[in-house]
CSV table of C-alpha atoms in Angstrom, one decimal:
chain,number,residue,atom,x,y,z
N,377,UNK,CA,204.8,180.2,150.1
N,378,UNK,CA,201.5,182.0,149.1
N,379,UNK,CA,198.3,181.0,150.3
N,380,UNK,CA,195.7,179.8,148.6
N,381,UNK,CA,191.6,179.8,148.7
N,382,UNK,CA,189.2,176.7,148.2
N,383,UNK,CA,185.8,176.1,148.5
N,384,UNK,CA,185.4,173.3,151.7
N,385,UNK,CA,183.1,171.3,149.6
N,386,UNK,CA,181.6,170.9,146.1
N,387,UNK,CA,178.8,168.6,144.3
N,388,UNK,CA,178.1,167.5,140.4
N,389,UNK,CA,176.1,165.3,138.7
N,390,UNK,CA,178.0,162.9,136.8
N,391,UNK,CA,179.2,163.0,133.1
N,392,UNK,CA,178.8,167.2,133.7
N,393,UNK,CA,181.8,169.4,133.6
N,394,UNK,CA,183.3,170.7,136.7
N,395,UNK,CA,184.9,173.8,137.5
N,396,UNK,CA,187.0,174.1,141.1
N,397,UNK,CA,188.0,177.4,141.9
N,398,UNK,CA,190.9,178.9,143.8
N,399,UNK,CA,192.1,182.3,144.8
N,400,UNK,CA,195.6,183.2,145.7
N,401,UNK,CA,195.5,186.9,145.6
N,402,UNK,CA,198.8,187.1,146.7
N,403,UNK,CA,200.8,184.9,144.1
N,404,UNK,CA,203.9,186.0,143.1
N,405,UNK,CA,205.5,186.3,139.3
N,406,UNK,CA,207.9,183.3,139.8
N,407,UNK,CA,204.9,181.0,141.5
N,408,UNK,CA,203.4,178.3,139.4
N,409,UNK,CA,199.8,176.8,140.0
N,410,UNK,CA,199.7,173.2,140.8
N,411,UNK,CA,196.8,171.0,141.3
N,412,UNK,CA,197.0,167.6,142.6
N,413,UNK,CA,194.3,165.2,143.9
N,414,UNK,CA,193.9,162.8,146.3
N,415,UNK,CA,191.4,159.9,146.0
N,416,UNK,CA,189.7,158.3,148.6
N,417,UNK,CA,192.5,155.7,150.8
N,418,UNK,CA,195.2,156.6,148.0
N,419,UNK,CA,198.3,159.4,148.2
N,420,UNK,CA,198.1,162.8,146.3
N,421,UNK,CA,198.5,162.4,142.6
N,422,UNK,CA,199.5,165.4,140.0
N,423,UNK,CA,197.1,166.7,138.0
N,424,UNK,CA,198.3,169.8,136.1
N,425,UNK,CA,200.1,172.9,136.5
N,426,UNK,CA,200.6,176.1,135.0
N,427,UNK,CA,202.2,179.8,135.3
N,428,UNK,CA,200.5,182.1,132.8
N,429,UNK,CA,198.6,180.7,130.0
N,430,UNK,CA,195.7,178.0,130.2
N,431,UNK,CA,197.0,174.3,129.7
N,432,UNK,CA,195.4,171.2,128.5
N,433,UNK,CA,196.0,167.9,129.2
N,434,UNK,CA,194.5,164.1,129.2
N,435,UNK,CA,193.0,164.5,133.3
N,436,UNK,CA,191.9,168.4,133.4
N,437,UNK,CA,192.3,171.7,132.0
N,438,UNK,CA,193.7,174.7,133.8
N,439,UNK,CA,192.2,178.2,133.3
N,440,UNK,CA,194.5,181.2,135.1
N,441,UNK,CA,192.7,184.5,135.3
N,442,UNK,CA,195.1,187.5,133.6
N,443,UNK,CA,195.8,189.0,136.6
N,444,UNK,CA,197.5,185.5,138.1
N,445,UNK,CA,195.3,186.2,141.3
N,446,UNK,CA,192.7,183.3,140.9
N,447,UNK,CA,192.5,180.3,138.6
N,448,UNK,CA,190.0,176.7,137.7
N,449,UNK,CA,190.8,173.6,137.3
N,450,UNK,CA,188.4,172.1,134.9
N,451,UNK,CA,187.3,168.4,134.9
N,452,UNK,CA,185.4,168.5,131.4
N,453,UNK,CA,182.8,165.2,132.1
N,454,UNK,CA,183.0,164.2,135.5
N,455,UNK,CA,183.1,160.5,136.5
N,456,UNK,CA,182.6,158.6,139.7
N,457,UNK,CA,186.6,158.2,139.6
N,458,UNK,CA,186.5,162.0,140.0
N,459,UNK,CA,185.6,162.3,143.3
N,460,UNK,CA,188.6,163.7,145.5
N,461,UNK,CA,189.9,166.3,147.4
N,462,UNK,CA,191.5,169.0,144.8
N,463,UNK,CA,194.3,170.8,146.3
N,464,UNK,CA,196.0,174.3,144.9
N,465,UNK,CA,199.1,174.6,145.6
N,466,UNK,CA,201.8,177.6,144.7
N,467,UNK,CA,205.4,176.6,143.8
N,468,UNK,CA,207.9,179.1,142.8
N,469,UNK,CA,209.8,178.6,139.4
N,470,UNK,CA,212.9,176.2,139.5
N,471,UNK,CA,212.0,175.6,143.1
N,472,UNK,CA,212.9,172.1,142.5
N,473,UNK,CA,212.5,169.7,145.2
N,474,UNK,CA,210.8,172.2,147.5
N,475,UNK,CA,207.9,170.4,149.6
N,476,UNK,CA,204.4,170.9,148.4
N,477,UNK,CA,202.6,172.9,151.0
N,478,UNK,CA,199.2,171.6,151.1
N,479,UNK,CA,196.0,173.6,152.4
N,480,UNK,CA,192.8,171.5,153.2
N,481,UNK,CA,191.7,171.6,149.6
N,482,UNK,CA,188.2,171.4,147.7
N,483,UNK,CA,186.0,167.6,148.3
N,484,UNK,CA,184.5,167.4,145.7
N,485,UNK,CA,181.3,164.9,145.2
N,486,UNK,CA,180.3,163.0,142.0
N,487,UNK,CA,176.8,162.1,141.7
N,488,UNK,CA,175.2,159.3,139.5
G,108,UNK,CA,207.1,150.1,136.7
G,109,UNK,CA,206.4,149.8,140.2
G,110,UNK,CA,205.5,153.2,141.6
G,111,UNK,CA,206.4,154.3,145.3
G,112,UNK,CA,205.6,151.7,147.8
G,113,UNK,CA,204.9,152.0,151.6
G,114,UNK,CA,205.0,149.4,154.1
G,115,UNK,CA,203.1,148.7,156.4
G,116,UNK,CA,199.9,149.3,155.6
G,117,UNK,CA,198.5,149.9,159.0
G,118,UNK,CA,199.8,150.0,162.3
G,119,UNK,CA,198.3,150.1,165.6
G,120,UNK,CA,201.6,151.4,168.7
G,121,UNK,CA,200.8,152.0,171.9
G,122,UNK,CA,201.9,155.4,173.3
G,123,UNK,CA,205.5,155.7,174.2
G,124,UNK,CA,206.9,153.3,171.6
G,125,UNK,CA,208.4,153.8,168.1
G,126,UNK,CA,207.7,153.1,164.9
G,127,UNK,CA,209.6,152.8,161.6
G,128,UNK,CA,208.1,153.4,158.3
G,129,UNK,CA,209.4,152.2,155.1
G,130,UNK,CA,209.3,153.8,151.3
G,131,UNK,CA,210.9,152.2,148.0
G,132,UNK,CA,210.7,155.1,145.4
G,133,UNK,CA,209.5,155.1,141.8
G,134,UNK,CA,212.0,153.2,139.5
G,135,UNK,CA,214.5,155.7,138.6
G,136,UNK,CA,213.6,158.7,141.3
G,137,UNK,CA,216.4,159.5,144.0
G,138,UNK,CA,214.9,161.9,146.3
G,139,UNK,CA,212.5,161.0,149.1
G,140,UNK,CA,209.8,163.1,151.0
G,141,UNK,CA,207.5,162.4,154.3
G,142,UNK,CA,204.5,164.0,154.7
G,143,UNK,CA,201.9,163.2,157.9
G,144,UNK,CA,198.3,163.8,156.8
G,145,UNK,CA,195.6,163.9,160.2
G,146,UNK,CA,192.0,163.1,159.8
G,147,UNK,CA,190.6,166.1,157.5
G,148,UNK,CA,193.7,167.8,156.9
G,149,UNK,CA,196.3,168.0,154.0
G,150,UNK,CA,199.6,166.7,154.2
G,151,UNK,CA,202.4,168.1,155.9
G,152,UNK,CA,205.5,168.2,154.9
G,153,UNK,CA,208.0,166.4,157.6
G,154,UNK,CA,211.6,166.4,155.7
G,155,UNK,CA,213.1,165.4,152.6
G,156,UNK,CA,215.9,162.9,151.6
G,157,UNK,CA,218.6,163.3,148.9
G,158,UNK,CA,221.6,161.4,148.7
G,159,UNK,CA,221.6,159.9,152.0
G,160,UNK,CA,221.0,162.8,153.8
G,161,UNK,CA,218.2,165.2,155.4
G,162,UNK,CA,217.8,168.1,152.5
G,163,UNK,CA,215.0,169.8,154.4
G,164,UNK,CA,212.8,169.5,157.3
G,165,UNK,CA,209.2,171.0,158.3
G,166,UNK,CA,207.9,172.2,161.5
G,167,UNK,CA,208.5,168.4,163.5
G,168,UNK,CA,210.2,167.5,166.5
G,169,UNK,CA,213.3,165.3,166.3
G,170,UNK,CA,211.2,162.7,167.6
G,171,UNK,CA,210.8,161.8,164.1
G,172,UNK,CA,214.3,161.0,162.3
G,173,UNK,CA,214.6,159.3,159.0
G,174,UNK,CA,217.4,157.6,157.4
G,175,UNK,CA,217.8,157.0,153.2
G,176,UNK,CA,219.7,154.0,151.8
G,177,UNK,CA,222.0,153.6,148.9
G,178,UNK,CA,219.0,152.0,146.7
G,179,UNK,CA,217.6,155.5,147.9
G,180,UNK,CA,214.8,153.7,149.9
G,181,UNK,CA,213.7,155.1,153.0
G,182,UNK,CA,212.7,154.8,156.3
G,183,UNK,CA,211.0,157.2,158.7
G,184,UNK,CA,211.2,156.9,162.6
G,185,UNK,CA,209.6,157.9,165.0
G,186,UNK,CA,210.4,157.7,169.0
G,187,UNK,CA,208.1,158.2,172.2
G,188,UNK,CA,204.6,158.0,170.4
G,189,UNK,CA,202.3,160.3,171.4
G,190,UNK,CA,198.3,159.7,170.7
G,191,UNK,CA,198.9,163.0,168.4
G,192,UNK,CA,201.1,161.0,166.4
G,193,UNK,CA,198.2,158.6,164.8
G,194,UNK,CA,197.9,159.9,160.9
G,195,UNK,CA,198.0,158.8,157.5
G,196,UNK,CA,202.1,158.8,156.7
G,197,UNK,CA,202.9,159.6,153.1
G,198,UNK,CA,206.2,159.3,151.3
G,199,UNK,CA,206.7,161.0,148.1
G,200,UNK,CA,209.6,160.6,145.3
G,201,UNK,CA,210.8,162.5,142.8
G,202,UNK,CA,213.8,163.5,140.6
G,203,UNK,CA,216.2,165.9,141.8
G,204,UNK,CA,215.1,169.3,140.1
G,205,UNK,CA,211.9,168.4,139.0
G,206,UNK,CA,209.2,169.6,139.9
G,207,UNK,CA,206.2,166.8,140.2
G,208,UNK,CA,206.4,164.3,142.8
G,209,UNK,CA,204.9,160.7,143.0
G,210,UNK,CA,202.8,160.2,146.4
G,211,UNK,CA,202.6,156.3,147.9
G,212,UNK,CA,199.6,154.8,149.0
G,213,UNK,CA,200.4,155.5,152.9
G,214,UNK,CA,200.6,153.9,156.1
G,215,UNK,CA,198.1,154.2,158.5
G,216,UNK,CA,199.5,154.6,162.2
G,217,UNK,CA,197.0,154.7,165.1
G,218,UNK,CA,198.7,154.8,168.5
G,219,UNK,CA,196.6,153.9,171.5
């Protein structure tokens, strides 16, 4: 699987939008962009995915750079209940039941 | 609808014993993943369940061995704990050929 590139650590003041980065330079045509979450003493949860175009939905929006190489997850008003770690992850296309491969992700910190 | 399920939710071994692990899937899901998350780290992905039989398997000894029942429920095993072997164990389910899977809560294994 491709690798991909988080920021350790990130902060935001809460009821502000919140933009997490990732790179993954080396992404591949057939690789989708997932993001999932984990929240403190709870399992990863799904958040959103996407291949080419920007997608919406009721947790986050996803923003993918033309060039595939790089995209942000978007958390539009940030609440206390935001604050995770935010993993990218690459999956190819019909990969089915392949395991997520997880990297250390992005913490991020919500502050009241 | 119940989601996935882990039990226990701790577990304190000393080294040199085993351990099982249990999983009930979401209501409806028939394939089961293991993932063992240390301190700081992302999960990693141990093997995968489908139809009663090992589907895949990550970079783990055969120490660890699993097992999934007709109700597909599972259980993970593992032999001759090592102190290296204390981690947060997370099971995952999905739907064969889809792509978003459901994490549990975990089970917290420290050996001593």
């Amino acid at each position: 699987d491709a690798k991909t590139t988080q920021p350790n650590s990130m902060e935001s003041n809460e009821e502000e939008p919140v933009h997490l980065p990732c790179n993954h330079s080396t992404i591949s045509g057939t690789d989708y962009i997932h993001w999932y979450r984990q929240l403190p003493s709870q399992g990863p949860e799904y958040v959103i995915h996407g291949l080419t175009s920007n997608v919406n939905n009721r947790m986050a929006s996803l923003a993918i750079a033309e060039d595939r190489k790089s995209s942000t997850l978007i958390l539009h008003r940030a609440t206390l209940r935001d604050a995770a770690v935010y993993y990218c992850i690459l999956r190819r296309m019909n990969s089915g039941n392949t395991p997520l491969v997880f990297g250390k992700g992005t913490r991020l910190s919500v502050i009241a | 609808d119940a989601g996935v399920t882990q039990s226990p939710t701790h577990l304190i071994k000393t080294r040199g014993q085993q351990v099982t692990l249990r999983c009930s899937p979401k209501s409806g899901h028939d394939t089961v993943s293991w993932y063992q998350q240390a301190l700081g780290q992302g999960p990693q992905f141990i093997f995968q369940y489908y139809e009663e039989e090992e589907r895949q398997r990550g970079n783990f000894p055969d120490r660890f061995s699993g097992h999934q029942f007709p109700n597909y429920s599972s259980e993970l095993n593992v032999n001759a704990l090592l102190l290296g072997d204390s981690a947060l164990y997370l099971c995952a389910s999905s739907l064969q050929g889809l792509d978003e899977q459901y994490f549990g809560p975990g089970t917290r294994l420290t050996v001593t």
